[in-house]
PDB file of C-alpha atoms in Angstrom:
ATOM      1  CA  MET G1340     -99.691 194.407 -49.024  1.00 93.00           C
ATOM      2  CA  ARG G1341    -103.512 194.348 -49.785  1.00 97.00           C
ATOM      3  CA  ALA G1342    -104.591 197.033 -52.389  1.00 98.00           C
ATOM      4  CA  VAL G1343    -107.314 198.544 -53.667  1.00 98.00           C
ATOM      5  CA  LEU G1344    -107.449 200.463 -57.012  1.00 98.00           C
ATOM      6  CA  ILE G1345    -109.490 203.343 -57.778  1.00 98.00           C
ATOM      7  CA  ASP G1346    -109.841 205.080 -61.236  1.00 97.00           C
ATOM      8  CA  ASP G1347    -113.053 205.971 -63.124  1.00 96.00           C
ATOM      9  CA  GLU G1348    -111.565 204.386 -66.595  1.00 96.00           C
ATOM     10  CA  ILE G1349    -111.682 200.628 -66.798  1.00 97.00           C
ATOM     11  CA  SER G1350    -108.552 200.336 -69.180  1.00 96.00           C
ATOM     12  CA  ASN G1351    -106.479 202.534 -66.279  1.00 96.00           C
ATOM     13  CA  LEU G1352    -107.562 199.884 -63.930  1.00 97.00           C
ATOM     14  CA  GLU G1353    -106.747 196.966 -66.058  1.00 97.00           C
ATOM     15  CA  ASN G1354    -103.407 198.283 -66.817  1.00 96.00           C
ATOM     16  CA  LEU G1355    -102.150 199.156 -63.333  1.00 97.00           C
ATOM     17  CA  ARG G1356    -103.403 195.804 -62.421  1.00 97.00           C
ATOM     18  CA  THR G1357    -101.357 193.962 -64.966  1.00 97.00           C
ATOM     19  CA  LEU G1358     -98.239 196.101 -64.080  1.00 97.00           C
ATOM     20  CA  LEU G1359     -98.749 195.582 -60.377  1.00 97.00           C
ATOM     21  CA  GLU G1360     -99.155 191.564 -60.972  1.00 95.00           C
ATOM     22  CA  LYS G1361     -96.079 191.331 -63.362  1.00 95.00           C
ATOM     23  CA  ARG G1362     -93.742 193.341 -60.932  1.00 96.00           C
ATOM     24  CA  CYS G1363     -95.041 193.664 -57.533  1.00 96.00           C
ATOM     25  CA  PRO G1364     -95.752 189.876 -56.104  1.00 94.00           C
ATOM     26  CA  GLN G1365     -95.912 191.605 -52.692  1.00 93.00           C
ATOM     27  CA  MET G1366     -99.210 193.056 -53.918  1.00 94.00           C
ATOM     28  CA  SER G1367    -102.715 191.314 -53.153  1.00 96.00           C
ATOM     29  CA  ILE G1368    -105.427 193.622 -54.905  1.00 97.00           C
ATOM     30  CA  VAL G1369    -108.321 193.164 -53.022  1.00 98.00           C
ATOM     31  CA  ALA G1370    -110.775 195.300 -54.940  1.00 98.00           C
ATOM     32  CA  THR G1371    -111.318 198.349 -57.634  1.00 98.00           C
ATOM     33  CA  ALA G1372    -113.388 200.958 -57.775  1.00 98.00           C
ATOM     34  CA  GLN G1373    -114.614 203.341 -60.518  1.00 97.00           C
ATOM     35  CA  THR G1374    -116.397 206.078 -58.384  1.00 97.00           C
ATOM     36  CA  VAL G1375    -116.029 208.119 -55.292  1.00 97.00           C
ATOM     37  CA  SER G1376    -119.060 206.055 -53.275  1.00 97.00           C
ATOM     38  CA  THR G1377    -118.184 202.547 -54.421  1.00 97.00           C
ATOM     39  CA  ALA G1378    -114.630 203.479 -53.359  1.00 98.00           C
ATOM     40  CA  ILE G1379    -115.718 204.182 -49.970  1.00 97.00           C
ATOM     41  CA  GLU G1380    -117.566 201.163 -49.991  1.00 97.00           C
ATOM     42  CA  VAL G1381    -114.919 198.970 -50.772  1.00 97.00           C
ATOM     43  CA  VAL G1382    -111.998 200.675 -48.506  1.00 97.00           C
ATOM     44  CA  GLN G1383    -114.403 200.338 -45.465  1.00 97.00           C
ATOM     45  CA  ARG G1384    -115.302 196.576 -46.353  1.00 97.00           C
ATOM     46  CA  TYR G1385    -111.754 195.496 -47.334  1.00 96.00           C
ATOM     47  CA  ALA G1386    -109.431 197.785 -44.825  1.00 95.00           C
ATOM     48  CA  PRO G1387    -106.689 197.864 -47.707  1.00 96.00           C
ATOM     49  CA  ASP G1388    -102.848 198.633 -46.724  1.00 95.00           C
ATOM     50  CA  LEU G1389    -102.428 200.797 -49.821  1.00 96.00           C
ATOM     51  CA  LEU G1390    -104.625 202.842 -52.225  1.00 97.00           C
ATOM     52  CA  PHE G1391    -103.972 203.758 -55.554  1.00 98.00           C
ATOM     53  CA  LEU G1392    -106.372 206.553 -56.074  1.00 97.00           C
ATOM     54  CA  ASP G1393    -106.770 208.355 -59.078  1.00 95.00           C
ATOM     55  CA  ILE G1394    -107.040 212.265 -58.771  1.00 92.00           C
ATOM     56  CA  GLN G1395    -110.007 212.929 -61.044  1.00 90.00           C
ATOM     57  CA  LEU G1396    -112.914 210.577 -60.542  1.00 93.00           C
ATOM     58  CA  GLY G1397    -115.681 211.722 -63.021  1.00 90.00           C
ATOM     59  CA  ASP G1398    -116.668 215.195 -61.906  1.00 91.00           C
ATOM     60  CA  LYS G1399    -115.369 214.546 -58.410  1.00 93.00           C
ATOM     61  CA  THR G1400    -112.180 213.847 -57.320  1.00 92.00           C
ATOM     62  CA  GLY G1401    -110.198 211.066 -55.026  1.00 94.00           C
ATOM     63  CA  PHE G1402    -109.727 213.871 -52.505  1.00 93.00           C
ATOM     64  CA  ASP G1403    -113.693 213.471 -51.859  1.00 95.00           C
ATOM     65  CA  VAL G1404    -112.738 209.610 -51.183  1.00 96.00           C
ATOM     66  CA  LEU G1405    -110.254 210.508 -48.412  1.00 95.00           C
ATOM     67  CA  GLN G1406    -112.078 213.420 -47.295  1.00 94.00           C
ATOM     68  CA  GLN G1407    -115.366 211.111 -46.520  1.00 95.00           C
ATOM     69  CA  LEU G1408    -113.600 208.152 -45.126  1.00 94.00           C
ATOM     70  CA  PRO G1409    -113.964 208.101 -41.216  1.00 89.00           C
ATOM     71  CA  ALA G1410    -110.480 206.611 -41.029  1.00 87.00           C
ATOM     72  CA  ARG G1411    -107.195 206.746 -42.911  1.00 89.00           C
ATOM     73  CA  ASP G1412    -105.239 204.176 -41.949  1.00 88.00           C
ATOM     74  CA  PHE G1413    -103.420 203.393 -45.019  1.00 93.00           C
ATOM     75  CA  GLU G1414    -100.903 204.560 -47.489  1.00 94.00           C
ATOM     76  CA  VAL G1415    -101.902 206.503 -50.605  1.00 96.00           C
ATOM     77  CA  ILE G1416    -100.188 206.610 -54.058  1.00 97.00           C
ATOM     78  CA  PHE G1417    -101.866 209.102 -56.300  1.00 96.00           C
ATOM     79  CA  VAL G1418    -102.501 208.346 -59.776  1.00 94.00           C
ATOM     80  CA  THR G1419    -103.083 211.248 -62.374  1.00 90.00           C
ATOM     81  CA  ALA G1420    -102.816 212.423 -65.916  1.00 85.00           C
ATOM     82  CA  TYR G1421    -102.533 215.909 -64.972  1.00 76.00           C
ATOM     83  CA  ASP G1422     -99.616 217.649 -62.994  1.00 67.00           C
ATOM     84  CA  HIS G1423    -101.530 220.818 -61.823  1.00 70.00           C
ATOM     85  CA  TYR G1424    -102.215 222.142 -58.543  1.00 59.00           C
ATOM     86  CA  ALA G1425    -103.267 219.669 -56.876  1.00 74.00           C
ATOM     87  CA  ILE G1426    -100.118 217.817 -57.225  1.00 82.00           C
ATOM     88  CA  ARG G1427     -98.464 220.650 -55.393  1.00 81.00           C
ATOM     89  CA  ALA G1428    -100.253 219.654 -52.222  1.00 82.00           C
ATOM     90  CA  VAL G1429     -99.297 216.098 -52.653  1.00 89.00           C
ATOM     91  CA  LYS G1430     -95.572 217.081 -52.839  1.00 87.00           C
ATOM     92  CA  CYS G1431     -96.203 219.398 -49.843  1.00 88.00           C
ATOM     93  CA  ALA G1432     -97.510 216.405 -47.964  1.00 90.00           C
ATOM     94  CA  ALA G1433     -94.451 214.348 -48.922  1.00 88.00           C
ATOM     95  CA  LEU G1434     -97.229 211.843 -50.670  1.00 91.00           C
ATOM     96  CA  ASP G1435     -96.259 209.522 -53.447  1.00 92.00           C
ATOM     97  CA  TYR G1436     -97.715 210.312 -56.826  1.00 93.00           C
ATOM     98  CA  LEU G1437     -97.657 208.357 -60.501  1.00 94.00           C
ATOM     99  CA  LEU G1438     -98.361 210.512 -63.857  1.00 92.00           C
ATOM    100  CA  LYS G1439    -100.162 208.693 -66.413  1.00 92.00           C
ATOM    101  CA  PRO G1440     -98.863 206.631 -68.467  1.00 93.00           C
ATOM    102  CA  ILE G1441     -97.233 204.936 -65.692  1.00 95.00           C
ATOM    103  CA  ASP G1442     -93.538 203.982 -65.696  1.00 95.00           C
ATOM    104  CA  ILE G1443     -93.307 200.821 -64.282  1.00 95.00           C
ATOM    105  CA  GLU G1444     -90.059 201.474 -62.677  1.00 96.00           C
ATOM    106  CA  GLU G1445     -91.614 204.400 -60.918  1.00 95.00           C
ATOM    107  CA  LEU G1446     -94.371 202.157 -59.887  1.00 97.00           C
ATOM    108  CA  VAL G1447     -92.236 199.722 -58.196  1.00 96.00           C
ATOM    109  CA  GLN G1448     -90.135 202.376 -56.258  1.00 94.00           C
ATOM    110  CA  ALA G1449     -93.451 203.719 -54.946  1.00 95.00           C
ATOM    111  CA  VAL G1450     -94.659 200.307 -54.022  1.00 96.00           C
ATOM    112  CA  ASP G1451     -91.582 199.723 -52.364  1.00 94.00           C
ATOM    113  CA  LYS G1452     -91.721 202.959 -50.277  1.00 89.00           C
ATOM    114  CA  ALA G1453     -95.067 202.159 -49.493  1.00 91.00           C
ATOM    115  CA  GLY G1454     -94.071 198.972 -47.966  1.00 90.00           C
ATOM    116  CA  ALA G1455     -91.164 200.435 -45.914  1.00 86.00           C
ATOM    117  CA  LYS G1456     -93.650 202.966 -43.937  1.00 84.00           C
ATOM    118  CA  LEU G1457     -96.316 200.057 -43.566  1.00 85.00           C
ATOM    119  CA  ALA G1458     -93.278 197.909 -42.057  1.00 79.00           C
ATOM    120  CA  THR G1459     -93.149 200.792 -39.245  1.00 74.00           C
ATOM    121  CA  GLN G1460     -96.856 202.440 -38.826  1.00 65.00           C
ATOM    122  CA  LYS G1461     -99.438 203.796 -40.996  1.00 58.00           C
ATOM    123  CA  GLN G1462     -99.317 207.662 -42.066  1.00 63.00           C
ATOM    124  CA  THR G1463    -103.087 208.785 -40.781  1.00 77.00           C
ATOM    125  CA  ALA G1464    -101.314 211.984 -39.751  1.00 84.00           C
ATOM    126  CA  GLN G1465     -99.699 212.542 -43.210  1.00 88.00           C
ATOM    127  CA  LEU G1466    -102.759 212.184 -44.877  1.00 90.00           C
ATOM    128  CA  ASP G1467    -104.447 214.555 -42.429  1.00 90.00           C
ATOM    129  CA  PHE G1468    -101.973 216.980 -43.023  1.00 89.00           C
ATOM    130  CA  PHE G1469    -102.693 216.695 -46.522  1.00 89.00           C
ATOM    131  CA  LEU G1470    -106.192 217.562 -46.279  1.00 89.00           C
ATOM    132  CA  GLN G1471    -105.576 220.510 -44.593  1.00 85.00           C
ATOM    133  CA  GLN G1472    -103.262 221.823 -47.208  1.00 81.00           C
ATOM    134  CA  LEU G1473    -106.569 221.221 -49.805  1.00 80.00           C
ATOM    135  CA  GLN G1474    -108.510 223.506 -47.691  1.00 77.00           C
ATOM    136  CA  LYS G1475    -106.366 226.701 -48.313  1.00 71.00           C
ATOM    137  CA  PRO G1476    -105.762 228.669 -51.524  1.00 60.00           C
ATOM    138  CA  ASP G1477    -102.782 227.341 -53.520  1.00 58.00           C
ATOM    139  CA  THR G1478    -100.285 230.020 -52.428  1.00 56.00           C
ATOM    140  CA  SER G1479    -100.889 230.137 -48.637  1.00 66.00           C
ATOM    141  CA  LEU G1480     -99.222 226.699 -47.488  1.00 77.00           C
ATOM    142  CA  SER G1481     -98.118 227.283 -44.010  1.00 86.00           C
ATOM    143  CA  LYS G1482     -95.995 224.146 -43.593  1.00 92.00           C
ATOM    144  CA  ILE G1483     -94.403 221.314 -45.807  1.00 94.00           C
ATOM    145  CA  ALA G1484     -93.760 217.745 -44.608  1.00 94.00           C
ATOM    146  CA  LEU G1485     -89.977 216.560 -45.210  1.00 95.00           C
ATOM    147  CA  GLN G1486     -89.711 212.898 -45.518  1.00 89.00           C
ATOM    148  CA  MET G1487     -86.532 211.872 -43.529  1.00 87.00           C
ATOM    149  CA  GLN G1488     -85.287 208.614 -43.222  1.00 79.00           C
ATOM    150  CA  GLN G1489     -86.811 207.853 -39.714  1.00 80.00           C
ATOM    151  CA  GLU G1490     -89.696 210.497 -39.819  1.00 85.00           C
ATOM    152  CA  ILE G1491     -91.639 212.861 -41.482  1.00 89.00           C
ATOM    153  CA  ARG G1492     -90.853 216.326 -39.890  1.00 93.00           C
ATOM    154  CA  TYR G1493     -93.425 219.267 -40.561  1.00 94.00           C
ATOM    155  CA  VAL G1494     -91.974 222.426 -40.855  1.00 97.00           C
ATOM    156  CA  SER G1495     -93.349 225.845 -40.997  1.00 96.00           C
ATOM    157  CA  LEU G1496     -92.230 227.829 -44.023  1.00 96.00           C
ATOM    158  CA  SER G1497     -91.538 230.965 -41.911  1.00 96.00           C
ATOM    159  CA  ASP G1498     -88.840 228.721 -40.140  1.00 98.00           C
ATOM    160  CA  ILE G1499     -87.013 227.489 -43.937  1.00 98.00           C
ATOM    161  CA  VAL G1500     -84.235 229.724 -44.646  1.00 98.00           C
ATOM    162  CA  ARG G1501     -82.631 228.337 -47.287  1.00 98.00           C
ATOM    163  CA  CYS G1502     -82.187 225.081 -49.292  1.00 98.00           C
ATOM    164  CA  GLU G1503     -79.233 223.839 -50.967  1.00 98.00           C
ATOM    165  CA  ALA G1504     -79.021 221.128 -53.803  1.00 97.00           C
ATOM    166  CA  ASP G1505     -76.587 218.425 -52.778  1.00 93.00           C
ATOM    167  CA  ASN G1506     -76.593 215.834 -55.862  1.00 89.00           C
ATOM    168  CA  THR G1507     -80.311 214.480 -55.953  1.00 90.00           C
ATOM    169  CA  TYR G1508     -80.963 215.153 -52.239  1.00 95.00           C
ATOM    170  CA  THR G1509     -81.792 218.707 -50.499  1.00 97.00           C
ATOM    171  CA  GLN G1510     -80.500 220.112 -47.677  1.00 98.00           C
ATOM    172  CA  PHE G1511     -82.899 222.374 -45.581  1.00 98.00           C
ATOM    173  CA  PHE G1512     -81.286 225.253 -43.251  1.00 98.00           C
ATOM    174  CA  LEU G1513     -83.825 225.893 -40.611  1.00 98.00           C
ATOM    175  CA  SER G1514     -83.707 229.498 -38.370  1.00 97.00           C
ATOM    176  CA  ASN G1515     -83.126 227.794 -35.437  1.00 96.00           C
ATOM    177  CA  GLY G1516     -79.731 226.112 -37.219  1.00 96.00           C
ATOM    178  CA  GLU G1517     -81.033 222.885 -37.583  1.00 97.00           C
ATOM    179  CA  GLN G1518     -80.319 221.264 -40.950  1.00 97.00           C
ATOM    180  CA  ILE G1519     -82.425 218.654 -42.727  1.00 97.00           C
ATOM    181  CA  MET G1520     -81.560 216.565 -45.674  1.00 96.00           C
ATOM    182  CA  VAL G1521     -84.182 215.317 -48.058  1.00 95.00           C
ATOM    183  CA  SER G1522     -83.926 212.610 -50.771  1.00 91.00           C
ATOM    184  CA  LYS G1523     -85.480 215.176 -53.157  1.00 92.00           C
ATOM    185  CA  SER G1524     -84.430 217.509 -55.740  1.00 94.00           C
ATOM    186  CA  LEU G1525     -84.100 220.833 -55.260  1.00 96.00           C
ATOM    187  CA  LYS G1526     -86.031 221.590 -58.477  1.00 94.00           C
ATOM    188  CA  GLU G1527     -89.102 219.687 -56.946  1.00 92.00           C
ATOM    189  CA  TYR G1528     -89.037 222.008 -53.651  1.00 95.00           C
ATOM    190  CA  ALA G1529     -88.360 225.258 -55.957  1.00 95.00           C
ATOM    191  CA  ASP G1530     -91.753 224.233 -57.890  1.00 90.00           C
ATOM    192  CA  MET G1531     -93.680 223.791 -54.502  1.00 90.00           C
ATOM    193  CA  LEU G1532     -92.019 226.669 -52.394  1.00 93.00           C
ATOM    194  CA  SER G1533     -92.150 229.418 -55.278  1.00 92.00           C
ATOM    195  CA  PRO G1534     -95.562 230.287 -54.993  1.00 88.00           C
ATOM    196  CA  ASN G1535     -94.963 231.112 -51.447  1.00 90.00           C
ATOM    197  CA  GLY G1536     -92.122 233.707 -52.353  1.00 92.00           C
ATOM    198  CA  PHE G1537     -89.103 231.571 -51.964  1.00 96.00           C
ATOM    199  CA  LEU G1538     -86.766 232.559 -54.817  1.00 97.00           C
ATOM    200  CA  ARG G1539     -84.363 230.236 -56.751  1.00 96.00           C
ATOM    201  CA  THR G1540     -81.198 232.416 -57.266  1.00 97.00           C
ATOM    202  CA  HIS G1541     -78.825 229.666 -58.385  1.00 96.00           C
ATOM    203  CA  GLN G1542     -78.851 226.065 -59.718  1.00 95.00           C
ATOM    204  CA  SER G1543     -77.818 225.038 -56.223  1.00 97.00           C
ATOM    205  CA  HIS G1544     -79.794 227.420 -54.041  1.00 98.00           C
ATOM    206  CA  LEU G1545     -83.385 228.380 -52.841  1.00 98.00           C
ATOM    207  CA  ILE G1546     -83.694 231.176 -50.427  1.00 98.00           C
ATOM    208  CA  ASN G1547     -86.690 232.664 -48.457  1.00 97.00           C
ATOM    209  CA  PRO G1548     -86.405 236.398 -48.903  1.00 96.00           C
ATOM    210  CA  GLN G1549     -87.157 237.109 -45.516  1.00 96.00           C
ATOM    211  CA  PHE G1550     -83.880 236.229 -44.187  1.00 97.00           C
ATOM    212  CA  VAL G1551     -81.926 238.251 -46.927  1.00 96.00           C
ATOM    213  CA  LYS G1552     -79.875 241.027 -45.128  1.00 95.00           C
ATOM    214  CA  SER G1553     -78.255 242.731 -48.129  1.00 94.00           C
ATOM    215  CA  TRP G1554     -77.343 242.389 -51.909  1.00 94.00           C
ATOM    216  CA  LEU G1555     -73.660 242.559 -51.987  1.00 94.00           C
ATOM    217  CA  LYS G1556     -72.099 243.626 -55.485  1.00 88.00           C
ATOM    218  CA  GLU G1557     -69.139 241.315 -55.383  1.00 85.00           C
ATOM    219  CA  ASP G1558     -68.710 238.428 -57.609  1.00 80.00           C
ATOM    220  CA  GLY G1559     -71.573 240.014 -59.890  1.00 78.00           C
ATOM    221  CA  GLY G1560     -74.120 239.911 -57.092  1.00 86.00           C
ATOM    222  CA  VAL G1561     -74.147 238.072 -53.811  1.00 95.00           C
ATOM    223  CA  LEU G1562     -76.965 237.788 -51.126  1.00 96.00           C
ATOM    224  CA  LEU G1563     -75.996 238.156 -47.662  1.00 96.00           C
ATOM    225  CA  LEU G1564     -78.117 236.475 -45.182  1.00 97.00           C
ATOM    226  CA  LEU G1565     -79.242 237.675 -41.722  1.00 96.00           C
ATOM    227  CA  SER G1566     -77.266 234.448 -40.608  1.00 94.00           C
ATOM    228  CA  GLY G1567     -74.453 236.078 -42.336  1.00 95.00           C
ATOM    229  CA  GLN G1568     -74.011 233.247 -45.150  1.00 95.00           C
ATOM    230  CA  LYS G1569     -73.560 234.432 -48.467  1.00 96.00           C
ATOM    231  CA  ILE G1570     -75.361 233.073 -51.138  1.00 97.00           C
ATOM    232  CA  PRO G1571     -74.581 233.219 -54.999  1.00 95.00           C
ATOM    233  CA  ILE G1572     -76.778 234.726 -57.973  1.00 95.00           C
ATOM    234  CA  SER G1573     -76.174 233.179 -61.202  1.00 94.00           C
ATOM    235  CA  LYS G1574     -76.540 235.436 -64.388  1.00 91.00           C
ATOM    236  CA  PRO G1575     -79.606 234.428 -65.581  1.00 92.00           C
ATOM    237  CA  ASN G1576     -81.731 234.793 -62.225  1.00 92.00           C
ATOM    238  CA  LYS G1577     -80.285 237.862 -61.242  1.00 92.00           C
ATOM    239  CA  ASP G1578     -82.800 240.277 -63.104  1.00 92.00           C
ATOM    240  CA  THR G1579     -85.849 237.899 -61.327  1.00 92.00           C
ATOM    241  CA  VAL G1580     -84.127 237.966 -58.127  1.00 94.00           C
ATOM    242  CA  LYS G1581     -83.481 241.886 -58.041  1.00 91.00           C
ATOM    243  CA  LYS G1582     -87.176 242.402 -59.293  1.00 90.00           C
ATOM    244  CA  ALA G1583     -88.379 239.982 -56.785  1.00 90.00           C
ATOM    245  CA  LEU G1584     -86.280 241.606 -53.373  1.00 91.00           C
ATOM    246  CA  ARG G1585     -87.459 245.265 -54.366  1.00 84.00           C
ATOM    247  CA  GLY G1586     -91.189 244.017 -53.074  1.00 64.00           C
ATOM    248  CA  VAL G1587     -89.648 242.293 -50.015  1.00 60.00           C
ATOM    249  CA  CYS G1588     -86.744 243.538 -48.566  1.00 49.00           C
TER     250      CYS G1588
END
């Protein structure tokens, strides 16, 4: 894979280069850049397979790089010191990111995943979807990208009935009866979807309150969904869930 490294701090570029050369021999670093304008220039010149893109580039962002490129036929791994709102958009688009300081095992996993994607097809649509999400206020996401084994599915939040933890995986239950298994934890999706009203009722359950029919008093509190499914409510979440449902149901 031919890679371009983009970061506004030279020490970060040198550290990332060292890690990649040590643990990712399949990588060939063809260029580096420290500004948005230079990044655009080298990406267009070298046509890399993969960008390591810092989110904060001086007074601009890595998103400015993506938005100004006429073609985005490459994979992106975002690198950032800040786990803020922009990361939510990255997660919702099922893109990879690394928090600084970079964990070398997470770096290797991200590079391997990028290589697997490149072996099939480049994800121009995935980056386009991500940039669309950035144009919206943080709480107004309408869709989420779910990374499946053979495809990336774009699902409307209004079609998600609930999510259930399955070890380190998450099972999505959709209004049409379809189920989708994704290899990310329920906590990640709870963080993503809570600003859109989804409720964590239990350690293993996240629900869309639009599909709640009633609160049953059995077993200390259970939610009955329109589908007839019963979802448990843990004691620590009971007051939060009850308060949230008063404004929805």
